Short mmCIF file of C-alpha atoms in Angstrom, two decimals:
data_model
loop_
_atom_site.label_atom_id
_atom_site.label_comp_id
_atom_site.label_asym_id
_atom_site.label_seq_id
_atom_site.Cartn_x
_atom_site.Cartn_y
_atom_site.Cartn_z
CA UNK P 1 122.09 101.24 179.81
CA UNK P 2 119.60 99.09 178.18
CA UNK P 3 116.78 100.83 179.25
CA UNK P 4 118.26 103.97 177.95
CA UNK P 5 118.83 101.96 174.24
CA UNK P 6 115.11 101.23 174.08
CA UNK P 7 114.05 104.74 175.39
CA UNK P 8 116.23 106.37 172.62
CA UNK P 9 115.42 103.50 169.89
CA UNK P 10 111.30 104.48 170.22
CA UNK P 11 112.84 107.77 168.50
CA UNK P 12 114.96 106.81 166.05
CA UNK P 13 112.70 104.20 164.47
CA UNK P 14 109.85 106.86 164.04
CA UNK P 15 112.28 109.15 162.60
CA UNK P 16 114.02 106.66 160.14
CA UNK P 17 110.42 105.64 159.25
CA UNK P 18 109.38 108.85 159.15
CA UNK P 19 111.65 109.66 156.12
CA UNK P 20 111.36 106.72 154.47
CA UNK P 21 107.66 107.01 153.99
CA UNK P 22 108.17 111.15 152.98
CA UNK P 23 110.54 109.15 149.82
CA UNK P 24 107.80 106.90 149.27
CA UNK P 25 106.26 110.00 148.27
CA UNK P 26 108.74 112.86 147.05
CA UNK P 27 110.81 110.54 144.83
CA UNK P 28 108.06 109.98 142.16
CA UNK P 29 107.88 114.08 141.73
CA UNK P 30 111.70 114.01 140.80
CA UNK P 31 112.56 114.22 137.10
CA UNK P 32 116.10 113.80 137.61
CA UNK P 33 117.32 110.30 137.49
CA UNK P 34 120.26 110.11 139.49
CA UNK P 35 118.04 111.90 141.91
CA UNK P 36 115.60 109.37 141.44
CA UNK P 37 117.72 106.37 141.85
CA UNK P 38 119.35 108.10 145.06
CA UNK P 39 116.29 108.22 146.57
CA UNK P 40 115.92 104.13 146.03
CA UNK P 41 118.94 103.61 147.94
CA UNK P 42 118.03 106.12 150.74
CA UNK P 43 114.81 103.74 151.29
CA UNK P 44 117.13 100.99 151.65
CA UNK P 45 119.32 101.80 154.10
CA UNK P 46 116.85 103.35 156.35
CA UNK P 47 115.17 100.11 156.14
CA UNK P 48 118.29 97.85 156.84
CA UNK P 49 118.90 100.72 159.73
CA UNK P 50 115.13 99.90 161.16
CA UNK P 51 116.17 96.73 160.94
CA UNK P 52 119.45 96.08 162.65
CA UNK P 53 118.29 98.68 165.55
CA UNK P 54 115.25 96.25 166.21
CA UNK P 55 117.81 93.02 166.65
CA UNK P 56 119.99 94.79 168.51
CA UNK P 57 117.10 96.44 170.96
CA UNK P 58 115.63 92.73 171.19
CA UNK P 59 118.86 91.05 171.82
CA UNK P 60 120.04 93.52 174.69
CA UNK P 61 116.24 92.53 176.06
CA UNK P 62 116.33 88.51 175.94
CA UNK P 63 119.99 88.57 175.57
CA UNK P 64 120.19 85.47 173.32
CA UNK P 65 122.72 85.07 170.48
CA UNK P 66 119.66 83.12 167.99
CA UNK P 67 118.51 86.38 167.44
CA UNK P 68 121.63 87.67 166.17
CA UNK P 69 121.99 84.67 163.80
CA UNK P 70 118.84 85.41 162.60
CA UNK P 71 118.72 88.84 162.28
CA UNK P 72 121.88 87.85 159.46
CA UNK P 73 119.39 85.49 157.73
CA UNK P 74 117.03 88.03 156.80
CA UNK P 75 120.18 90.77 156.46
CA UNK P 76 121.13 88.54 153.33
CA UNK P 77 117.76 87.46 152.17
CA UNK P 78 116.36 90.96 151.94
CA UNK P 79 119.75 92.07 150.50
CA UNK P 80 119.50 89.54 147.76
CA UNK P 81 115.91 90.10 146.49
CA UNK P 82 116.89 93.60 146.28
CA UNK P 83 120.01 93.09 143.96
CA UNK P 84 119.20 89.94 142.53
CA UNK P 85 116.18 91.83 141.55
CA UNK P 86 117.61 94.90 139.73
CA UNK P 87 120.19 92.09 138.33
CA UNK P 88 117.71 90.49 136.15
CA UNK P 89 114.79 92.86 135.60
CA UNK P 90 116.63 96.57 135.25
CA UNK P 91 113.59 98.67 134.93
CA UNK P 92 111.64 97.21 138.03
CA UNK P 93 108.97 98.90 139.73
CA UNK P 94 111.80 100.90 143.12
CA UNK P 95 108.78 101.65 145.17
CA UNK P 96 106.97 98.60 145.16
CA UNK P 97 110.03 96.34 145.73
CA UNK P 98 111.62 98.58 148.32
CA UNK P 99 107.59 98.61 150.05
CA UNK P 100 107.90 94.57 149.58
CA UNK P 101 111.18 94.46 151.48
CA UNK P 102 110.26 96.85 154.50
CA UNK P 103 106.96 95.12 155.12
CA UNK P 104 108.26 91.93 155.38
CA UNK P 105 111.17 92.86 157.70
CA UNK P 106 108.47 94.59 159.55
CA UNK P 107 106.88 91.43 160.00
CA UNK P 108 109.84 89.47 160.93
CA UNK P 109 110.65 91.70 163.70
CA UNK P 110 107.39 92.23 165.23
CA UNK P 111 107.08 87.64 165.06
CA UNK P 112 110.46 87.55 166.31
CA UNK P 113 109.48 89.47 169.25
CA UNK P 114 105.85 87.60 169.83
CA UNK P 115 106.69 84.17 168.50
CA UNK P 116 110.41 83.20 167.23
CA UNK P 117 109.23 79.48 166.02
CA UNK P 118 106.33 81.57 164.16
CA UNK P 119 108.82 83.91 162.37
CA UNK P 120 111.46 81.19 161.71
CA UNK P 121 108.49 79.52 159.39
CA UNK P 122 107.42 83.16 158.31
CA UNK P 123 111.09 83.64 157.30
CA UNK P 124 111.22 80.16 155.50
CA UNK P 125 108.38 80.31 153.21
CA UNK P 126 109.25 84.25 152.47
CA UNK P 127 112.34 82.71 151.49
CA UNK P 128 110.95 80.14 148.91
CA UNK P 129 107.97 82.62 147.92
CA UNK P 130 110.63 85.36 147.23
CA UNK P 131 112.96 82.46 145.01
CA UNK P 132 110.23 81.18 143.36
CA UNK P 133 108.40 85.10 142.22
CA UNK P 134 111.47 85.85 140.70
CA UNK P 135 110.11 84.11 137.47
CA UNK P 136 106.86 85.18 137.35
CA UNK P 137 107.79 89.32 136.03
CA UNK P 138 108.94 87.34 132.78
CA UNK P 139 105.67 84.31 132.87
CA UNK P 140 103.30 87.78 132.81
CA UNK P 141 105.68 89.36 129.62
CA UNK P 142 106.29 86.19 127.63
CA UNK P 143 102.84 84.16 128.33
CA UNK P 144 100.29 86.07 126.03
CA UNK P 145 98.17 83.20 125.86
CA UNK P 146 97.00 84.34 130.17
CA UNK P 147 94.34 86.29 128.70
CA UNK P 148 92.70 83.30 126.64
CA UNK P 149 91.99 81.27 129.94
CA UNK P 150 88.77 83.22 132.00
CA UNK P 151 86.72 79.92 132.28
CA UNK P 152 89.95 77.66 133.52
CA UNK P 153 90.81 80.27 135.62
CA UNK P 154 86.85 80.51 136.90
CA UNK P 155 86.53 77.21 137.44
CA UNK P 156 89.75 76.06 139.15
CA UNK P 157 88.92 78.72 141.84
CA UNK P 158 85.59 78.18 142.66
CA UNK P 159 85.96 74.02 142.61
CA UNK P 160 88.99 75.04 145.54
CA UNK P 161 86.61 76.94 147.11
CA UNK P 162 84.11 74.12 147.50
CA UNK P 163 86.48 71.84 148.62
CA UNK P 164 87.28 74.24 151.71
CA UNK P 165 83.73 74.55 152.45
CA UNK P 166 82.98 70.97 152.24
CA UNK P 167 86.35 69.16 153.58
CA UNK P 168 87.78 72.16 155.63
CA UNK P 169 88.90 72.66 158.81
CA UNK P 170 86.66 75.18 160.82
CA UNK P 171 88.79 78.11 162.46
CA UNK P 172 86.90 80.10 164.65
CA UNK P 173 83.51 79.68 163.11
CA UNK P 174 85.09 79.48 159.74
CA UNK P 175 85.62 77.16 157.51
CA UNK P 176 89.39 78.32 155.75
CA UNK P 177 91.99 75.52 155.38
CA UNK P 178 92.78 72.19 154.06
CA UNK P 179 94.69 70.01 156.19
CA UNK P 180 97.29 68.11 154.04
CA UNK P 181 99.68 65.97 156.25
CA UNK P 182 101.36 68.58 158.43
CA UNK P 183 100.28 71.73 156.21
CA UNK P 184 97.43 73.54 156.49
CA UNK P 185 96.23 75.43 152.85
CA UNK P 186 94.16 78.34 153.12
CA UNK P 187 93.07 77.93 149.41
CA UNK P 188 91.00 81.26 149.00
CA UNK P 189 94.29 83.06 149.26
CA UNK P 190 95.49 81.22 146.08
CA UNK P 191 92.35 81.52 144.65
CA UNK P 192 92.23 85.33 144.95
CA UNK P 193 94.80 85.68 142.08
CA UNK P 194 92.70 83.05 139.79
CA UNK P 195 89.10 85.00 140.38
CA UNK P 196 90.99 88.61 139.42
CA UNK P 197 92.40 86.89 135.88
CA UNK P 198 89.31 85.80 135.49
CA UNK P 199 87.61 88.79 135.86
CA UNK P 200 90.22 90.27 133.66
CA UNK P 201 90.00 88.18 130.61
CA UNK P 202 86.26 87.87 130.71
CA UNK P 203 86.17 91.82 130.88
CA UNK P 204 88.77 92.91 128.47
CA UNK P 205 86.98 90.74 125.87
CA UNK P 206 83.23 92.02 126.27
CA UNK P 207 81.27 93.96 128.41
CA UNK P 208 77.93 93.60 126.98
CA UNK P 209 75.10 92.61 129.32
CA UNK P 210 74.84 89.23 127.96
CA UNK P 211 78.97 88.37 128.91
CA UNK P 212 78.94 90.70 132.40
CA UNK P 213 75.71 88.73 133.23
CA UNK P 214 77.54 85.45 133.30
CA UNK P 215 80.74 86.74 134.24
CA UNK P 216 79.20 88.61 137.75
CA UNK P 217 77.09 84.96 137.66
CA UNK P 218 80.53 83.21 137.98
CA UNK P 219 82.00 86.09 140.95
CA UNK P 220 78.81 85.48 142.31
CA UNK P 221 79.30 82.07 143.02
CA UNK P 222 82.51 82.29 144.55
CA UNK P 223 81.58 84.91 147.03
CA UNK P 224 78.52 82.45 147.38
CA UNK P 225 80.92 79.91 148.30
CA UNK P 226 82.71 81.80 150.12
CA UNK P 227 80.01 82.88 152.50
CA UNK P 228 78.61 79.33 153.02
CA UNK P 229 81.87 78.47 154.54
CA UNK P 230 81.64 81.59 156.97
CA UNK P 231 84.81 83.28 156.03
CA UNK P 232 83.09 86.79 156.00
CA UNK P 233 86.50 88.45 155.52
CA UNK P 234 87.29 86.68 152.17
CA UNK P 235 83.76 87.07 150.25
CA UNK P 236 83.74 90.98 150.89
CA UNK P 237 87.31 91.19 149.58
CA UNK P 238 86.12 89.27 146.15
CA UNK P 239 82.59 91.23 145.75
CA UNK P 240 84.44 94.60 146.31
CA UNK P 241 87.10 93.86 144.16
CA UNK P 242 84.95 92.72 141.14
CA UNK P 243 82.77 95.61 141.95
CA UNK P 244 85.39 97.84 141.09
CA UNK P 245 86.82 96.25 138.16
CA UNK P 246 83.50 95.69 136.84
CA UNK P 247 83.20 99.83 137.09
CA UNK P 248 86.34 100.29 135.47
CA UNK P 249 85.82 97.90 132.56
CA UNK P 250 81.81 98.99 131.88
CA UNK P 251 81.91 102.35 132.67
CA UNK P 252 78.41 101.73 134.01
CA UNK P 253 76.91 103.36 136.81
CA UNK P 254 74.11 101.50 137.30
CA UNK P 255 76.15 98.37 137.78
CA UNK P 256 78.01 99.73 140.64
CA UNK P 257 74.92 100.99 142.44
CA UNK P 258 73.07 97.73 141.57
CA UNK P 259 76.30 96.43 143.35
CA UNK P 260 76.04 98.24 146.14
CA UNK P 261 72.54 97.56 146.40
CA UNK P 262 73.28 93.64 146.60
CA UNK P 263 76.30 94.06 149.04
CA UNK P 264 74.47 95.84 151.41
CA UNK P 265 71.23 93.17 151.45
CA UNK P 266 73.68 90.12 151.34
CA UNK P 267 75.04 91.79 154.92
CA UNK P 268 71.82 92.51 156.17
CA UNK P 269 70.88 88.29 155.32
CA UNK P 270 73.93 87.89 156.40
CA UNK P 271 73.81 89.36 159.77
CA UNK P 272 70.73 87.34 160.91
CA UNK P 273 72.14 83.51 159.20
CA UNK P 274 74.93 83.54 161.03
CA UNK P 275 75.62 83.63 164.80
CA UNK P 276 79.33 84.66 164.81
CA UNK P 277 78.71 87.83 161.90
CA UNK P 278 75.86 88.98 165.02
CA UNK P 279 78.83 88.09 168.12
CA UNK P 280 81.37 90.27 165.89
CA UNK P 281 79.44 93.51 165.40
CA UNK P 282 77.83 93.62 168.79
CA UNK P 283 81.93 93.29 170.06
CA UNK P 284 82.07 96.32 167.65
CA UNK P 285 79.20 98.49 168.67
CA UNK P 286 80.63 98.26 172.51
CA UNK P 287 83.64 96.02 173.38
CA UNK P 288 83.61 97.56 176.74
CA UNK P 289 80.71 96.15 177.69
CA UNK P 290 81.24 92.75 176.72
CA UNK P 291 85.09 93.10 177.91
CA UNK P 292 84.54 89.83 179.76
CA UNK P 293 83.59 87.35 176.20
CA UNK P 294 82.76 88.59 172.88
CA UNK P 295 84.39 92.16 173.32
CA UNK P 296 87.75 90.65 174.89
CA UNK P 297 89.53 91.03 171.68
CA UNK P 298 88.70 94.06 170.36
CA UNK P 299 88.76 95.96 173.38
CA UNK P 300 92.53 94.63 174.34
CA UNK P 301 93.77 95.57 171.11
CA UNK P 302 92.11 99.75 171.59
CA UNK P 303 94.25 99.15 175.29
CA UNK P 304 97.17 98.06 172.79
CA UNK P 305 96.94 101.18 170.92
CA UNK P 306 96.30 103.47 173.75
CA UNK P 307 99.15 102.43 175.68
CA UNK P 308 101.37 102.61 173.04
CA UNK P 309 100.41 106.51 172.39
CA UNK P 310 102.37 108.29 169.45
CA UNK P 311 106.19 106.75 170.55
CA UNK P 312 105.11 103.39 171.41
CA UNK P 313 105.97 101.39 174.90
CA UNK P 314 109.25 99.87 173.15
CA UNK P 315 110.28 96.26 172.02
CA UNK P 316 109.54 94.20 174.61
CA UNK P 317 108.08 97.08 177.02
CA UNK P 318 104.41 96.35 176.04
CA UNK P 319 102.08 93.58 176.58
CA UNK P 320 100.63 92.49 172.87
CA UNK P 321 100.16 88.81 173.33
CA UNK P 322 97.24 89.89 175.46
CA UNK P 323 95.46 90.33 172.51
CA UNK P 324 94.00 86.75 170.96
CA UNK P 325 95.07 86.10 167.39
CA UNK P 326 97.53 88.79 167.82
CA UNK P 327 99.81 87.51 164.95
CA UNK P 328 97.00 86.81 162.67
CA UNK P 329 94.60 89.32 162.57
CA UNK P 330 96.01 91.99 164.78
CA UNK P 331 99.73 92.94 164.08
CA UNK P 332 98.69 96.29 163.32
CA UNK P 333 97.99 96.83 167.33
CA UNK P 334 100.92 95.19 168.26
CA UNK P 335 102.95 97.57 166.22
CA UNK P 336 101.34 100.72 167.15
CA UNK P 337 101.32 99.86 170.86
CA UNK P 338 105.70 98.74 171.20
CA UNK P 339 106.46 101.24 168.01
CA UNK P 340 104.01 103.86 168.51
CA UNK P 341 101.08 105.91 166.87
CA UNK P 342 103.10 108.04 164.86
CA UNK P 343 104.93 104.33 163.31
CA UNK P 344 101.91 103.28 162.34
CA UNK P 345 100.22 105.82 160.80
CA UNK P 346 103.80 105.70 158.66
CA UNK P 347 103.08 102.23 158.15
CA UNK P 348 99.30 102.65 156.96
CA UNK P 349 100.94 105.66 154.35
CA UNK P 350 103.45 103.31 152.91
CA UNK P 351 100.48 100.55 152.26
CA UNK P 352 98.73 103.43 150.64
CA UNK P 353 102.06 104.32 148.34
CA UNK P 354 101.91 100.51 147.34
CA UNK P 355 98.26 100.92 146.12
CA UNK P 356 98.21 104.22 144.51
CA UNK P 357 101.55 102.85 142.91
CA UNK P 358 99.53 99.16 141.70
CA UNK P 359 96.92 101.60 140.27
CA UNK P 360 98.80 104.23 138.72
CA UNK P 361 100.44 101.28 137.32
CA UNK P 362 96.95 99.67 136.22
CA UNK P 363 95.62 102.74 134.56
CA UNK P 364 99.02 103.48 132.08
CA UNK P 365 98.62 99.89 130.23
CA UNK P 366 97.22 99.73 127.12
CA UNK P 367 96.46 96.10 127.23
CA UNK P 368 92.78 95.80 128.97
CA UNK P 369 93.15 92.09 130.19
CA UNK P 370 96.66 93.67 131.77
CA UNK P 371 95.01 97.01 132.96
CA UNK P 372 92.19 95.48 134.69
CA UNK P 373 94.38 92.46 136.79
CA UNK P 374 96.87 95.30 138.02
CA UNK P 375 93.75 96.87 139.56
CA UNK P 376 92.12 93.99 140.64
CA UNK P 377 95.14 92.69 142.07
CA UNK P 378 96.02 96.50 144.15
CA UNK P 379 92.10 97.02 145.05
CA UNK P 380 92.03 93.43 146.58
CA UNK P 381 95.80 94.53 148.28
CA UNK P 382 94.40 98.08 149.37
CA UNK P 383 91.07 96.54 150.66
CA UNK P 384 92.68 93.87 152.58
CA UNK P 385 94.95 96.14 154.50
CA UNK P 386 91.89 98.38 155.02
CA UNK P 387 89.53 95.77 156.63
CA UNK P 388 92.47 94.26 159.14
CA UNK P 389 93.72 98.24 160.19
CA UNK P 390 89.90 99.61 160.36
CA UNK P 391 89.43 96.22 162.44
CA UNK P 392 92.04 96.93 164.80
CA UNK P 393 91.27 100.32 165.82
CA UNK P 394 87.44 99.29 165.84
CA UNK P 395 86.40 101.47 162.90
CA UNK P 396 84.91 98.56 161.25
CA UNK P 397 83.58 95.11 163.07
CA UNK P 398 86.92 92.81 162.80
CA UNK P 399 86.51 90.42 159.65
CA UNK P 400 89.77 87.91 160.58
CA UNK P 401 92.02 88.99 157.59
CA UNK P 402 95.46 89.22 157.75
CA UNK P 403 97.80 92.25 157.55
CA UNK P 404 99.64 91.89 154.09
CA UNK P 405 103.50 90.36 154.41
CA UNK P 406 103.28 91.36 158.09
CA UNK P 407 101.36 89.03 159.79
CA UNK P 408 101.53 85.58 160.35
CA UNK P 409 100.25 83.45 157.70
CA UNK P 410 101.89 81.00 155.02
CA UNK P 411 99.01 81.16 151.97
CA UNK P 412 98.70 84.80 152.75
CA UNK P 413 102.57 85.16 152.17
CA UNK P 414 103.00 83.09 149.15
CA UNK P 415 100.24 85.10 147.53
CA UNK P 416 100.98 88.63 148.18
CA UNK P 417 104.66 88.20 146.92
CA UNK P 418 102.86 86.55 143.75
CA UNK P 419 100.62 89.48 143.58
CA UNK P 420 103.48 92.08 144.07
CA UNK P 421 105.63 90.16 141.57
CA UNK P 422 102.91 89.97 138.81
CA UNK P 423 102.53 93.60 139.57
CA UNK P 424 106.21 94.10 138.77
CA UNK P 425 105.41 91.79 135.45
CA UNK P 426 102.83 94.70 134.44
CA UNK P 427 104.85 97.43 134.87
CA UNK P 428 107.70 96.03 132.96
CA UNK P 429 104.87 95.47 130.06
CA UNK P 430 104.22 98.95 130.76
CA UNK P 431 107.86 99.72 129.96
CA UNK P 432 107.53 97.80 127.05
CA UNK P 433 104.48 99.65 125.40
CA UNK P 434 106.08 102.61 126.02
CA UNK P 435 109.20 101.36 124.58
CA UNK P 436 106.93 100.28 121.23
CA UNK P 437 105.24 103.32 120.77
CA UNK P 438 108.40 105.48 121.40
CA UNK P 439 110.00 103.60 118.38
CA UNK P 440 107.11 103.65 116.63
CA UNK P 441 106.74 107.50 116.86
CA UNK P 442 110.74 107.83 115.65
CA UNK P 443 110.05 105.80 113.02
CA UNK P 444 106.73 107.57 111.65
CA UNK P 445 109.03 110.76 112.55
CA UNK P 446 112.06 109.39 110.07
CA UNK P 447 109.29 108.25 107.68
CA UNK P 448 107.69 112.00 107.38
CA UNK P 449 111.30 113.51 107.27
CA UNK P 450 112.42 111.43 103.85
CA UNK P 451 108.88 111.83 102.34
CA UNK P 452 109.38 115.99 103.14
CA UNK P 453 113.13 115.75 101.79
CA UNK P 454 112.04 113.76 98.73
CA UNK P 455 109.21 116.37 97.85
CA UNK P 456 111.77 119.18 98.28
CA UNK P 457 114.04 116.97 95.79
CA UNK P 458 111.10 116.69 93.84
CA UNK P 459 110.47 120.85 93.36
CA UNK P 460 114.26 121.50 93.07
CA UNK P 461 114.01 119.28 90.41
CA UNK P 462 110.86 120.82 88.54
CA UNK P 463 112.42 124.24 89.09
CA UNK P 464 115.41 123.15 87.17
#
């Protein structure tokens, strides 16, 4: 009978994700609003029905009851961001917070079912993350002074960055955490949201060579930083990202190319400074051939993904903890082999909805500081889920990121509900400027309206 539950489960969770993804995208083309707000609440409870089907598929597999108990947890947890969030901000961003909640409850599942210590601390500082974002939608509405800060926020970031590389632990050829007691910090996950304000204010208040000279000086040395403590990963997520924000803001062609240009020589250096960048794209180029050492990983996750095919092995059916790191930088394998092909191609589509929402988002505020930290904030979001996927399937060399409220990772969690709750905080500023300008243009309409009556009033009154 059990075997029959998974068999039939492989189905249903492709089908339920299926149509939540096709809301993702058919909602926003509705003008009605109860049609609108239906749609919302169809996302939901195909995601609470994803979720109980997983518990219940892993507790007929292990049988045991902690599961169960946790499974209700996250039931109320996910339940209460979404109500407590519609409680106090009414005109929230649907898509983004309904995207929030499934990725996370994707991520408790799949580290329920490869480590259950690992997603009990996943679920615990979700928990506090989730508590503690749902002030910061009001910080980014109230706190006009943010944009006044571009050298505080410059040079808090890169002094945390220098600490890693000088007092942090090295993971796997990398320098990426501070050790603090029992805790480990991965401080370039805190600083990401610190380098795209700065990037912001310094942009949104000039963009004549003389201020985008010293403000690319400043991302310079960051990524600088960055790359002097080996974590590859983290300095191409902050050059791309101010690459494109620096396009946006100038409007300058030659700055992108020039860009570009740099990028590709700083890989090129790059490749031939450091021994593990040279280990990780020869694992690229052939992981077969090097199945035995430096093409182990890679080539166990493509096995992950092939065995999984479009409907996925089933919970518990596959064999992901084969791959190293799997619940670090290769969750996306993991899913795709137990879930399937056509899951996580779902999967990848929903990430994109999330981006094209954070820039659609970026591109209707007024405000330019505003504008160009939405964008920051969804290219470094849209990037990072685009290195760890194109890692995983070996369309890129693997750079050790992590896959965004799904894989393991305290900083990384902390930060990306930050960065999805300041997102929320720009689209409710968004609200507001359209709010302003609607009221302005009613007034200026009233306005016009008593000047026309009084000049009527006035030509009656000559006539008589």
């Amino acid at each position: 009978m059990t075997n029959l539950i998974v068999e039939l489960s492989k189905f249903a969770f492709i089908i339920l994700i299926a149509l939540y993804t096709l809301l993702s995208f058919s909602v926003l083309k509705k003008k009605n609003q109860g049609e609108i707000n239906y749609g919302w609440k169809m996302q939901n409870l195909l995601m609470f029905f994803i979720h109980l089907l997983a518990y219940v598929v892993m507790y007929l597999q292990t049988e045991e009851i902690k599961l169960l108990i946790f499974y209700l947890f996250q039931l109320f947890l996910l339940q209460a961001v979404i109500v407590m969030t519609q409680m106090i901000y009414p005109k929230i961003n649907r898509l983004v917070l309904n995207n929030m909640c499934l990725l996370l409850a994707i991520g408790f599942i799949m580290l329920t079912r490869l480590s259950y210590d690992r997603a009990v601390r996943q679920f615990q500082i979700a928990a506090v993350s989730l508590i503690l974002a749902m002030v910061i939608p009001v910080l980014i509405r109230k706190c006009g002074f943010l944009q006044r800060l571009p050298w505080i926020y410059g040079i808090a970031g890169l002094l945390l960055l220098t600490a890693v590389a000088v007092f942090g632990e090295s993971s796997y050829g990398a320098k990426l955490s501070l050790k603090i007691g029992s805790f480990a910090l991965q401080p370039s996950e805190f600083v990401k949201i610190t380098f795209v304000f700065f990037g912001a204010a310094r942009l949104s208040k000039s963009t004549a060579f003389k201020d985008v000279f010293f403000t690319s000086l400043m991302a310079a040395a960051h990524v600088l930083v960055l790359v002097l403590s080996r974590d590859l990963g983290g300095a191409l997520l902050f050059f791309v990202t101010y690459l494109v924000m620096l396009y946006v803001a100038a409007k300058k062609p030659l700055y992108f190319i020039s860009g570009l240009g740099a990028g590709c020589a700083a890989a090129y250096a790059g490749y031939h400074l450091f021994s593990h960048v040279r280990v990780r794209v020869m694992a690229w180029s052939d992981p077969f051939q090097y199945i035995d050492n430096e093409g182990y990983q890679i080539a166990q996750s493509l096995f992950a993904i092939g065995t999984g095919g479009w409907l996925g092995t089933g919970l518990y059916q596959g064999e992901p903890n084969k791959i190293p790191v799997v619940v670090e930088d290769f969750m996306f394998s993991a899913i795709a082999e137990e879930f399937g092909g056509a899951f996580a191609i779902c999967l990848i589509l929903i990430c994109v909805s999330c981006f094209m929402m954070f820039v659609n988002i970026a591109m209707q505020i007024k405000n330019d500081f505003y504008k160009y930290t939405a964008l920051g904030l969804g290219t470094l979001y849209g990037f990072q889920v685009f290195l760890t996927i194109g890692g995983a399937v070996k369309f890129i060399p693997s750079t050790g990121v992590t896959l965004p409220l799904i894989s393991s990772g305290g900083s990384s969690m902390v930060v990306t509900i930050a960065m999805f709750a300041i997102i929320q905080g720009m689209y409710l500023l968004k609200e507001d400027e359209e709010l302003k300008i609607e009221k302005e243009r009613k007034r200026n309409a009233k306005a016009k309206a008593k000047k026309a009556r009084a000049a009527k009033a006035a030509k009656e009154k000559e006539r008589s």
